[in-house]
Structures are given as C-alpha cells and as structure tokens.
CSV table of C-alpha atoms and ligand atoms in Angstrom, one decimal:
chain,number,residue,atom,x,y,z
A,537,MET,CA,173.3,77.0,109.0
A,538,LYS,CA,170.1,76.7,107.3
A,539,GLN,CA,170.5,75.2,103.8
A,540,VAL,CA,167.7,76.9,101.2
A,541,ASN,CA,167.6,74.8,97.9
A,542,VAL,CA,166.5,77.0,95.1
A,543,ILE,CA,165.4,76.5,91.6
A,544,PHE,CA,165.5,78.9,88.6
A,545,LEU,CA,162.9,79.4,85.9
A,546,GLY,CA,165.1,81.2,83.3
A,547,CYS,CA,168.3,82.3,83.8
A,548,GLY,CA,169.2,85.5,81.7
A,549,ASN,CA,169.6,89.0,82.6
A,550,ILE,CA,167.8,89.2,85.9
A,551,GLY,CA,168.8,85.6,86.7
A,552,GLY,CA,172.3,86.6,86.5
A,553,GLY,CA,171.9,89.3,88.6
A,554,VAL,CA,170.2,87.4,91.3
A,555,PHE,CA,173.2,84.6,91.2
A,556,ARG,CA,175.7,87.6,91.2
A,557,LEU,CA,174.1,89.2,94.1
A,558,LEU,CA,173.7,85.8,96.1
A,559,GLN,CA,177.6,85.6,95.6
A,560,MET,CA,178.4,89.2,96.5
A,561,ASN,CA,176.4,89.2,99.5
A,562,ALA,CA,176.3,85.7,100.8
A,563,ALA,CA,178.3,86.2,104.0
A,564,GLY,CA,176.2,89.1,105.0
A,565,ILE,CA,173.2,87.0,104.4
A,566,ALA,CA,174.3,84.2,106.1
A,567,HIS,CA,175.7,86.2,109.2
A,568,ARG,CA,172.5,88.1,109.3
A,569,GLU,CA,169.7,85.5,108.4
A,570,GLY,CA,171.7,82.2,109.0
A,571,MET,CA,170.8,80.8,105.9
A,572,GLN,CA,172.6,80.1,102.6
A,573,PHE,CA,171.1,79.5,99.2
A,574,ASN,CA,172.0,76.6,97.0
A,575,ILE,CA,171.1,76.9,93.2
A,576,VAL,CA,170.0,72.9,92.3
A,577,GLY,CA,168.1,73.6,89.2
A,578,ALA,CA,167.6,76.2,86.6
A,579,LEU,CA,165.4,75.8,83.7
A,580,VAL,CA,166.9,77.2,80.4
A,581,ARG,CA,166.3,77.4,76.8
A,582,SER,CA,169.8,76.4,75.8
A,583,VAL,CA,172.3,74.8,78.0
A,584,ASN,CA,175.3,76.0,75.7
A,585,LYS,CA,174.7,79.7,76.5
A,586,PRO,CA,177.4,81.4,78.8
A,587,ARG,CA,176.2,81.9,82.1
A,588,PRO,CA,177.9,84.2,84.7
A,589,GLU,CA,181.2,83.4,86.0
A,590,GLY,CA,180.8,80.5,88.9
A,591,PHE,CA,177.2,79.6,88.0
A,592,PRO,CA,176.7,75.7,88.5
A,593,THR,CA,176.2,74.7,85.0
A,594,GLN,CA,175.6,71.4,85.5
A,595,CYS,CA,172.3,72.0,87.1
A,596,LEU,CA,171.1,73.4,83.9
A,597,THR,CA,168.2,71.9,82.2
A,598,THR,CA,165.9,72.7,79.2
A,599,SER,CA,163.1,70.3,81.0
A,600,PHE,CA,160.2,71.7,83.5
A,601,ASP,CA,159.8,68.0,84.4
A,602,GLU,CA,163.2,67.3,85.1
A,603,LEU,CA,163.4,70.5,87.2
A,604,LEU,CA,160.5,69.4,89.3
A,605,ALA,CA,162.0,66.2,90.0
A,606,LYS,CA,164.8,67.9,92.0
A,607,PRO,CA,164.5,66.8,95.6
A,608,ASP,CA,164.4,69.1,98.4
A,609,VAL,CA,163.7,72.3,96.6
A,610,GLN,CA,162.1,75.1,99.1
A,611,LEU,CA,162.0,78.0,96.7
A,612,ALA,CA,161.8,78.9,93.0
A,613,ALA,CA,163.1,82.4,91.5
A,614,GLU,CA,161.2,82.7,88.2
A,615,PHE,CA,162.7,85.0,85.6
A,616,LEU,CA,160.7,83.9,82.4
A,617,GLY,CA,158.7,86.7,82.0
A,618,GLY,CA,155.5,86.6,79.9
A,619,VAL,CA,152.2,85.3,81.0
A,620,GLU,CA,152.8,81.8,79.8
A,621,PRO,CA,154.3,79.4,80.4
A,622,ALA,CA,155.7,81.5,83.6
A,623,SER,CA,151.8,81.0,85.1
A,624,THR,CA,151.4,77.6,84.9
A,625,TYR,CA,155.0,76.9,86.1
A,626,MET,CA,154.5,79.0,89.0
A,627,GLU,CA,150.9,77.4,89.7
A,628,THR,CA,152.4,73.9,89.5
A,629,LEU,CA,155.5,74.6,92.1
A,630,LEU,CA,153.0,76.6,94.4
A,631,ARG,CA,150.8,73.6,94.7
A,632,ARG,CA,153.6,71.5,95.7
A,633,GLY,CA,154.5,73.6,98.5
A,634,VAL,CA,157.5,75.6,97.0
A,635,SER,CA,157.5,79.3,97.4
A,636,VAL,CA,158.0,81.5,94.4
A,637,VAL,CA,159.9,84.6,94.1
A,638,THR,CA,159.2,86.6,90.8
A,639,ALA,CA,159.4,89.8,88.9
A,640,ASN,CA,156.8,89.0,86.6
A,641,LYS,CA,154.1,91.9,86.6
A,642,GLU,CA,152.6,90.2,83.5
A,643,ALA,CA,151.7,86.8,85.0
A,644,ILE,CA,150.9,88.9,88.5
A,645,ALA,CA,148.5,91.1,86.7
A,646,HIS,CA,147.0,88.5,84.8
A,647,ASN,CA,147.0,85.6,87.4
A,648,TRP,CA,147.4,86.8,90.4
A,649,PRO,CA,144.0,85.2,92.3
A,650,ARG,CA,145.1,81.7,90.3
A,651,LEU,CA,148.6,82.0,91.4
A,652,GLU,CA,147.6,82.9,95.5
A,653,ALA,CA,144.8,79.8,95.4
A,654,ALA,CA,147.7,77.5,94.3
A,655,ALA,CA,150.1,79.2,97.0
A,656,ARG,CA,147.4,78.6,99.7
A,657,ALA,CA,146.8,75.0,98.6
A,658,GLY,CA,150.6,74.3,98.7
A,659,GLY,CA,151.0,76.3,102.0
A,660,ALA,CA,153.6,78.2,100.0
A,661,GLY,CA,154.4,81.6,99.5
A,662,LEU,CA,153.9,84.1,96.7
A,663,TYR,CA,156.3,87.1,96.3
A,664,PHE,CA,156.6,89.7,93.9
A,665,GLU,CA,158.3,93.0,95.0
A,666,ALA,CA,160.4,93.0,92.1
A,667,SER,CA,157.5,93.2,89.9
A,668,VAL,CA,156.7,96.6,90.2
A,669,CYS,CA,159.4,99.4,90.2
A,670,GLY,CA,162.5,96.8,90.3
A,671,GLY,CA,164.7,97.9,93.2
A,672,ILE,CA,162.3,100.2,94.9
A,673,PRO,CA,160.5,98.3,98.0
A,674,VAL,CA,156.9,99.7,97.5
A,675,ILE,CA,155.0,96.3,97.7
A,676,LYS,CA,156.5,95.3,101.3
A,677,SER,CA,156.4,99.0,102.5
A,678,LEU,CA,152.4,99.0,101.5
A,679,TYR,CA,152.2,95.8,103.1
A,680,SER,CA,153.7,96.4,106.1
A,681,SER,CA,154.9,99.9,107.0
A,682,LEU,CA,151.8,101.4,106.0
A,683,GLN,CA,149.3,99.1,107.2
A,684,ALA,CA,148.0,101.5,109.6
A,685,ASN,CA,146.8,103.8,106.8
A,686,ASP,CA,143.7,103.9,104.5
A,687,ILE,CA,145.7,104.8,101.3
A,688,GLN,CA,143.9,107.3,99.1
A,689,GLN,CA,146.0,107.7,96.1
A,690,VAL,CA,149.2,106.1,94.4
A,691,LYS,CA,150.7,108.3,91.5
A,692,GLY,CA,154.0,107.1,90.2
A,693,ILE,CA,156.1,107.0,87.3
A,694,ILE,CA,156.5,103.1,87.0
A,695,ASN,CA,157.9,102.9,83.4
A,696,GLY,CA,161.3,103.8,82.9
A,697,THR,CA,161.3,103.9,79.2
A,698,THR,CA,158.7,106.5,78.7
A,699,ASN,CA,159.8,108.7,81.4
A,700,TYR,CA,163.6,108.3,79.6
A,701,MET,CA,161.7,109.6,76.5
A,702,LEU,CA,159.6,112.3,77.8
A,703,CYS,CA,162.8,113.6,79.6
A,704,ARG,CA,164.5,113.7,76.4
A,705,MET,CA,161.9,115.5,74.6
A,706,SER,CA,161.1,117.7,77.3
A,707,GLN,CA,165.1,118.7,78.1
A,708,GLY,CA,166.7,117.5,75.0
A,709,HIS,CA,164.0,119.2,72.7
A,710,LEU,CA,163.8,115.8,70.6
A,711,ASP,CA,160.8,114.8,69.0
A,712,TYR,CA,158.8,111.3,69.7
A,713,SER,CA,160.9,109.6,66.9
A,714,GLN,CA,164.0,110.7,67.9
A,715,ALA,CA,163.5,110.2,71.6
A,716,LEU,CA,162.6,106.6,70.8
A,717,GLU,CA,165.8,105.9,68.7
A,718,GLU,CA,167.8,107.2,71.6
A,719,ALA,CA,166.2,105.1,74.0
A,720,GLN,CA,166.3,102.0,71.9
A,721,ALA,CA,169.9,102.6,71.2
A,722,LYS,CA,170.8,103.2,74.9
A,723,GLY,CA,169.0,99.9,75.5
A,724,TYR,CA,165.9,101.2,77.4
A,725,ALA,CA,163.2,100.7,74.8
A,726,GLU,CA,162.6,97.3,73.2
A,727,PRO,CA,162.7,97.0,69.3
A,728,ASP,CA,158.9,96.8,69.8
A,729,PRO,CA,158.5,99.3,72.2
A,730,THR,CA,154.6,99.0,72.0
A,731,ASN,CA,154.1,97.9,75.6
A,732,ASP,CA,156.3,100.7,77.1
A,733,VAL,CA,154.9,103.4,74.9
A,734,GLY,CA,151.2,102.2,74.8
A,735,GLY,CA,151.1,102.0,78.9
A,736,GLY,CA,150.4,98.2,78.9
A,737,ASP,CA,153.8,97.7,81.0
A,738,ALA,CA,152.3,100.6,83.6
A,739,ALA,CA,149.1,99.3,83.7
A,740,CYS,CA,150.0,95.7,85.0
A,741,LYS,CA,151.9,97.2,87.6
A,742,LEU,CA,149.5,100.0,88.6
A,743,SER,CA,146.9,96.7,88.8
A,744,ILE,CA,149.2,95.2,91.3
A,745,LEU,CA,150.0,98.2,93.1
A,746,SER,CA,146.5,99.8,93.5
A,747,SER,CA,145.3,96.3,94.3
A,748,ILE,CA,147.4,96.3,97.2
A,749,ALA,CA,147.2,99.8,98.2
A,750,PHE,CA,143.5,99.9,98.2
A,751,HIS,CA,142.7,96.3,99.5
A,752,THR,CA,140.5,95.4,96.4
A,753,LYS,CA,141.1,93.8,93.2
A,754,VAL,CA,141.8,96.3,90.3
A,755,PRO,CA,141.7,93.9,87.1
A,756,LEU,CA,144.2,94.9,84.5
A,757,GLU,CA,141.5,95.0,81.8
A,758,ASP,CA,139.8,97.6,83.8
A,759,ILE,CA,142.6,100.0,83.6
A,760,PHE,CA,142.4,103.0,81.4
A,761,ARG,CA,145.3,103.5,79.1
A,762,GLU,CA,146.5,106.1,76.8
A,763,GLY,CA,150.1,106.0,75.5
A,764,ILE,CA,152.7,108.7,74.8
A,765,THR,CA,153.0,108.2,70.8
A,766,GLY,CA,151.1,111.7,70.5
A,767,ILE,CA,152.9,113.7,72.5
A,768,THR,CA,154.7,116.5,70.6
A,769,PRO,CA,157.5,119.1,71.5
A,770,GLN,CA,155.0,122.0,70.7
A,771,ASP,CA,152.6,120.8,73.8
A,772,ILE,CA,155.6,120.1,76.0
A,773,GLU,CA,156.8,123.7,75.3
A,774,THR,CA,153.7,125.3,75.9
A,775,GLY,CA,152.9,123.0,79.0
A,776,ARG,CA,156.4,124.5,80.4
A,777,GLU,CA,155.3,128.2,79.8
A,778,LEU,CA,151.9,127.2,81.7
A,779,GLY,CA,154.1,125.7,84.5
A,780,TYR,CA,153.7,122.2,84.0
A,781,ASP,CA,156.2,119.4,82.9
A,782,ILE,CA,155.0,115.9,81.3
A,783,LYS,CA,155.4,112.8,82.8
A,784,MET,CA,153.6,109.4,82.0
A,785,LEU,CA,151.7,109.0,85.1
A,786,ALA,CA,150.1,105.8,86.4
A,787,ILE,CA,147.1,106.8,88.7
A,788,GLY,CA,145.0,105.0,91.4
A,789,LYS,CA,142.7,106.9,93.7
A,790,LYS,CA,140.3,105.5,96.2
A,791,HIS,CA,136.9,107.1,96.7
A,792,GLU,CA,134.1,106.0,99.1
A,793,ASP,CA,132.5,103.8,96.6
A,794,ARG,CA,134.9,103.1,93.7
A,795,VAL,CA,138.6,103.1,92.7
A,796,GLU,CA,139.8,104.9,89.9
A,797,ALA,CA,143.0,103.3,88.2
A,798,ARG,CA,144.2,105.1,84.6
A,799,VAL,CA,147.8,105.3,82.7
A,800,HIS,CA,148.1,108.4,80.5
A,801,PRO,CA,150.5,111.3,79.9
A,802,THR,CA,150.1,113.9,82.5
A,803,PHE,CA,151.0,117.4,82.9
A,804,LEU,CA,152.3,118.0,86.7
A,805,PRO,CA,153.2,121.3,87.9
A,806,LEU,CA,156.7,122.0,87.7
A,807,ASP,CA,157.2,122.0,91.6
A,808,HIS,CA,155.8,118.8,92.1
A,809,PRO,CA,158.1,116.2,93.6
A,810,LEU,CA,157.4,113.6,90.8
A,811,THR,CA,158.7,116.2,88.3
A,812,ALA,CA,162.2,115.8,89.5
A,813,VAL,CA,162.1,112.3,88.5
A,814,LYS,CA,164.4,112.4,85.4
A,815,ASP,CA,166.1,109.6,82.9
A,816,SER,CA,165.0,106.1,83.3
A,817,TYR,CA,164.2,106.3,87.5
A,818,ASN,CA,161.0,105.3,88.7
A,819,ALA,CA,159.2,106.9,91.5
A,820,VAL,CA,155.9,106.3,93.5
A,821,TYR,CA,153.8,109.0,95.7
A,822,VAL,CA,151.7,107.6,97.9
A,823,THR,CA,149.2,109.5,100.1
A,824,GLY,CA,147.9,107.5,103.3
A,825,ASN,CA,145.3,109.3,105.9
A,826,ALA,CA,148.0,109.1,108.8
A,827,VAL,CA,151.1,109.4,107.1
A,828,GLY,CA,150.5,112.0,104.4
A,829,ASN,CA,152.3,112.2,101.3
A,830,LEU,CA,155.4,109.7,100.7
A,831,MET,CA,157.4,109.2,97.7
A,832,TYR,CA,159.6,106.2,96.9
A,833,TYR,CA,162.4,106.5,94.3
A,834,GLY,CA,164.9,104.8,92.7
A,835,LYS,CA,166.1,102.2,89.8
A,836,GLY,CA,162.9,100.5,88.5
A,837,ALA,CA,165.0,97.9,85.9
A,838,GLY,CA,168.4,96.6,85.6
A,839,ASP,CA,169.8,93.2,86.6
A,840,LEU,CA,171.2,94.3,90.3
A,841,PRO,CA,168.1,96.6,91.2
A,842,THR,CA,166.0,93.9,90.2
A,843,ALA,CA,167.9,91.4,91.9
A,844,SER,CA,168.1,93.4,95.2
A,845,ALA,CA,164.1,93.2,95.4
A,846,MET,CA,164.4,89.5,94.6
A,847,VAL,CA,166.9,88.1,96.8
A,848,SER,CA,165.1,90.4,99.7
A,849,ASP,CA,161.8,88.2,98.6
A,850,MET,CA,164.0,85.0,98.6
A,851,VAL,CA,165.3,85.7,102.1
A,852,THR,CA,161.6,86.7,103.4
A,853,ALA,CA,160.0,83.5,101.8
A,854,ALA,CA,162.8,81.4,103.1
A,855,ARG,CA,162.3,82.6,107.0
A,856,THR,CA,158.7,82.8,106.9
A,857,ALA,CA,156.7,79.8,108.3
A,858,HIS,CA,153.2,81.4,107.8
A,859,HIS,CA,152.9,83.1,104.6
A,860,ARG,CA,150.6,86.2,104.0
A,861,TYR,CA,147.9,85.7,101.3
A,862,ASN,CA,145.8,88.5,99.9
A,863,THR,CA,142.1,88.6,100.8
A,864,PHE,CA,141.5,91.8,98.6
A,865,ALA,CA,139.2,92.9,101.1
A,866,ASN,CA,140.0,95.8,103.3
A,867,THR,CA,137.4,94.8,106.3
A,868,GLU,CA,135.6,91.8,107.1
A,869,GLY,CA,132.8,91.8,104.8
A,870,ALA,CA,133.9,94.1,102.6
A,871,PRO,CA,133.5,93.6,98.8
A,872,ALA,CA,136.4,92.2,97.5
A,873,GLU,CA,135.8,93.9,94.1
A,874,MET,CA,134.9,97.6,94.4
A,875,PRO,CA,133.9,99.1,91.2
A,876,ILE,CA,136.5,100.6,88.8
A,877,ALA,CA,135.3,103.7,87.7
A,878,GLN,CA,135.4,104.5,83.9
A,879,ASP,CA,135.0,108.2,84.6
A,880,TRP,CA,136.5,110.8,86.7
A,881,THR,CA,137.5,114.5,87.2
A,882,THR,CA,140.8,115.8,86.3
A,883,ARG,CA,141.8,119.0,84.8
A,884,PHE,CA,142.9,119.3,81.0
A,885,TYR,CA,145.0,121.1,78.7
A,886,LEU,CA,143.5,121.5,75.2
A,887,ARG,CA,145.0,122.8,72.2
A,888,MET,CA,143.3,123.5,69.0
A,889,THR,CA,144.3,125.3,65.5
A,890,ALA,CA,141.2,128.1,65.1
A,891,LEU,CA,140.6,130.5,62.7
A,892,ASP,CA,141.4,134.3,63.8
A,893,MET,CA,138.0,135.7,63.4
A,894,PRO,CA,135.1,137.3,65.6
A,895,GLY,CA,133.0,134.9,67.6
A,896,VAL,CA,135.6,131.8,67.4
A,897,LEU,CA,136.4,132.1,71.6
A,898,ALA,CA,132.5,132.4,72.2
A,899,ALA,CA,131.8,129.6,70.3
A,900,MET,CA,134.5,127.4,71.9
A,901,ALA,CA,133.7,128.9,75.6
A,902,GLY,CA,129.8,128.1,74.3
A,903,VAL,CA,130.2,124.2,73.7
A,904,LEU,CA,132.6,123.8,76.8
A,905,ALA,CA,129.8,125.7,78.9
A,906,HIS,CA,127.1,123.7,77.4
A,907,HIS,CA,129.2,120.6,79.1
A,908,GLY,CA,129.6,122.2,82.4
A,909,ILE,CA,133.2,122.9,81.8
A,910,SER,CA,134.6,125.9,83.4
A,911,ILE,CA,138.0,127.3,81.8
A,912,ALA,CA,140.9,128.4,84.1
A,913,THR,CA,143.4,129.9,81.6
A,914,CYS,CA,143.1,130.6,77.9
A,915,SER,CA,145.6,131.9,75.6
A,916,GLN,CA,145.7,132.5,71.6
A,917,LYS,CA,149.1,132.7,70.4
A,918,GLY,CA,150.0,134.7,67.5
A,919,TYR,CA,147.9,137.0,65.1
A,920,GLY,CA,148.1,137.9,61.5
A,921,HIS,CA,147.9,134.6,60.4
A,922,GLU,CA,144.4,132.8,59.3
A,923,GLN,CA,145.0,129.9,61.8
A,924,VAL,CA,146.4,130.4,65.2
A,925,PRO,CA,146.7,127.9,68.3
A,926,ILE,CA,144.3,128.7,71.1
A,927,VAL,CA,145.5,126.8,74.4
A,928,LEU,CA,143.2,126.3,77.4
A,929,ILE,CA,143.3,124.9,81.0
A,930,THR,CA,140.2,123.6,82.2
A,931,HIS,CA,139.1,123.6,86.2
A,932,PRO,CA,138.6,119.8,87.4
A,933,THR,CA,135.8,118.2,85.0
A,934,TRP,CA,134.6,114.7,84.2
A,935,GLU,CA,136.3,112.9,81.5
A,936,SER,CA,133.1,111.9,79.8
A,937,ALA,CA,132.0,115.7,79.6
A,938,MET,CA,135.5,116.8,78.2
A,939,ARG,CA,135.3,113.8,75.3
A,940,GLN,CA,131.8,115.1,74.4
A,941,ALA,CA,132.9,118.4,74.5
A,942,VAL,CA,135.9,117.8,72.2
A,943,CYS,CA,133.8,116.1,69.7
A,944,GLU,CA,131.6,119.0,69.5
A,945,LEU,CA,134.4,121.5,69.5
A,946,ALA,CA,136.1,119.6,66.1
A,947,GLN,CA,132.7,120.1,64.4
A,948,LEU,CA,132.6,123.7,64.7
A,949,PRO,CA,133.3,125.7,61.6
A,950,GLN,CA,135.9,128.1,63.2
A,951,ILE,CA,137.9,125.1,64.8
A,952,LYS,CA,140.1,123.6,62.3
A,953,GLN,CA,141.3,120.8,64.4
A,954,VAL,CA,141.7,119.5,67.9
A,955,ASP,CA,145.6,119.2,68.2
A,956,ALA,CA,145.9,117.8,72.0
A,957,LEU,CA,144.1,116.8,74.9
A,958,ILE,CA,146.3,116.2,78.0
A,959,ARG,CA,145.0,115.4,81.4
A,960,VAL,CA,146.2,117.7,83.9
A,961,GLU,CA,147.2,116.7,87.8
A,962,GLU,CA,147.8,118.7,90.7
B,817,HSE,N1,160.1,98.2,80.6
B,817,HSE,C1,160.2,98.2,81.8
B,817,HSE,C2,160.4,99.9,81.9
B,817,HSE,C3,161.3,97.4,82.7
B,817,HSE,O1,160.5,100.7,80.9
B,817,HSE,O2,160.5,100.4,83.1
B,817,HSE,C4,160.6,96.4,83.4
B,817,HSE,O3,159.5,96.6,83.9
C-alpha cells in the first residue's frame, strides 16, 4: 500500500471536512487506488482549538518553518483561504516538489502563473478543482472529458450566496435587505457580504473557469462585475411578467479575436435550465462545438462537497507521475493572452419613471434609435398618474451604446429617472 504523507495548511471547516472524508472513505480509496493518506503536519493559528475527533493533534503547529521541516511530505492541502500568506506558502512547497491541492480561488485567480511556474520548477502538481463551485467536478471535466471541444461559452451560477438571496427575493418576495439578513442568519452570507454580493467571489471563479475553458489567460482585473445590491422586488416582478427570472450570472464567451468575461445580475428566460437552479446551489452551463450544451449542477460550498473535490485531487496528485501544466494557449503559436473585451452585445431591460404626456415615448425611442438600439418590447403601466413606469427590452445591442443612451435618457425633461438597467441573456 502506497503511503502518502500530507500536510494541512489550515484546519478549519473545510480541513475538518477533508479529514472526516478521508476517514469515512479510507477503505474504499485504499482498495481502489492502493494508497493511504497520513496527516503528518497541520499549520494552525491555535493548537488548542477543538479539532475533529481522531485528528492527529500531536502534529499541529503554528510555525510554517516547522511544517516545512517535516520529512517525506508528498502532498499539501491548503485551507487558509485569501491571497496571502497562502500563495507564498504554496509557492514554497511547490518549488520543493510538494504537490498542492487547494480550494483557494483568490490565490489561484491572483497568482496562478506564479504558482504554475513554481510547480513546474519543482516537478510538482497544482490542483484546484474545489476552487470553482465546490463539489461540482467542472475543472477536471473541462480539462479532460471536454478536451475534444472548442468551448464557446460558459455561463454559471457560481456564487451560492447571491443565488440564495435572489431566489428568496423572487420566490419569497423579500427585498434586498431582508434577503441578506436571512442569508446571514442561515450562514450563507458573511457578516461583511461585499465579496459575494458585489461579484468579487464569482469573478475569481470565472477567471479560473474561462481561462481553462478558452485556453487563454482571463485576468481577474479584466472581468466586468456588477453586484446585486440595486436589484429590487419591482424589477423581479416586472421581469417575471415578461417571462424572465433573475440570476447572478458569470458569463464567459469566446469570439474569434477576443474573450468576453462578465459577472452581473441577469434576466434569463423562465425555461432556461439555469433558472431551475434554486437556493444556494451552483450550476455551470457549458457550450462546446462538438458536445453542444451541458449543465453541471450541485453544491458549490460546504465542508463535505468541497472535501469531495479536494480528496479527489489528492488521489489524482498522488498517483500522477507527470503533472499537467497549463500553457494558456489553445494551439502552438497561439497568443497566450487573447484580448478581453470591454464591450459586448446583449439585450437590456430598462425601467424608467416618466411623465405621462404626449411625446414621451417618441423622445425616448429617438434617443435609443440615435444609438442604433432597437426596442423589442415596451410597456407603460398605469395611467391617471403624473408619473408612470416605462419598461422596455431591447434587441441585442452594444453595452457601450446602451450606457451612452441611458445617460442621454436621464437628461430628457420627460424622464424623471432611469430606475434600472439589467442585462438579459438567452
Ligand atoms: N461564498 C461562496 C458562495 C462560497 O457563496 O458561493 C465559497 O466560494
């Protein structure tokens, strides 16, 4: 039986999950893979905190140097989270030939090339299936099972917190603050929810996912992001009347000469498979030129779902003699960095408050026409009031044109305010 000595960097919720899973399924892994994992060191903040039953507490340390001094370590599992010091610790280990398994999306999204270079230099492997959508095996699938395809797009609900909140707003008729409060009470949202509700978490995951899917670097800082804080029950209800549900989507699209990568709240047709993804579940919808459309669905967070991906990576890392390194280039000679689009075409939902008087629609349509924007549907609700809501959906148009048009619409004397602009995908 092959003995694989593992060190843990951190040992909180996810680390505890990995330990419990290794215990639960050790016999099966040993039988199928002929290997046994031994935890020989664990870097923690406090050695006195309670650990899962049976955890080898004698190997706990608060010193990274002490951890580095452990002999015969083949594998490190990283649970620290955050960019630093996790990236530096992982880099050090990789250079020393210790393969690293991590769920750390921030470290990978910020420092992937640096960590990849260290892995190559050390002949070690860097595995991060759990960094995107927890237990959903989408990274291995893109790398292996879908490698015959040219992947054209990935669209994902890859943040469970915002999916939970938007579902509660859509189905439970809560407003944003009530949905956030409930998500925090249930432990889905952090006390400071900025990274989830602002799209930062999803942008890290999209950077990783679209870099793998499109074989090019999709830098985190080039990803457009807009959060869900401005979404109101009124827009959700109006969208539903028009046949849409709202989702926080991460969208990656590959074009001939550029890649599109954006995270924002999006109206999706009610019959789109992604609108069936409820609560804190995640899903990734992938389109390949051979396979067509696929959807991966499951738990994107939580100790055991994340441990499922991490232990699988540990087995792969331990049995692989020659690890895979990312070239970030689709074909020999292809540029490693395709331009990341800062403009794209999409449909828009636009809600405005206007005076109810002759010429309002003509003025509004004139501004849109001036920017080449075609209206697909338009409705004015209610009459007999001085101010009324006007809602329209456009045909696909350039983002830049729509933004300019919105600025001009806001200047029209007949338009009291532009209330909402939400992108609409098919
Ligand atoms: N905060 C994340 C989410 C889970 O809400 O999906 C960890 O990536």
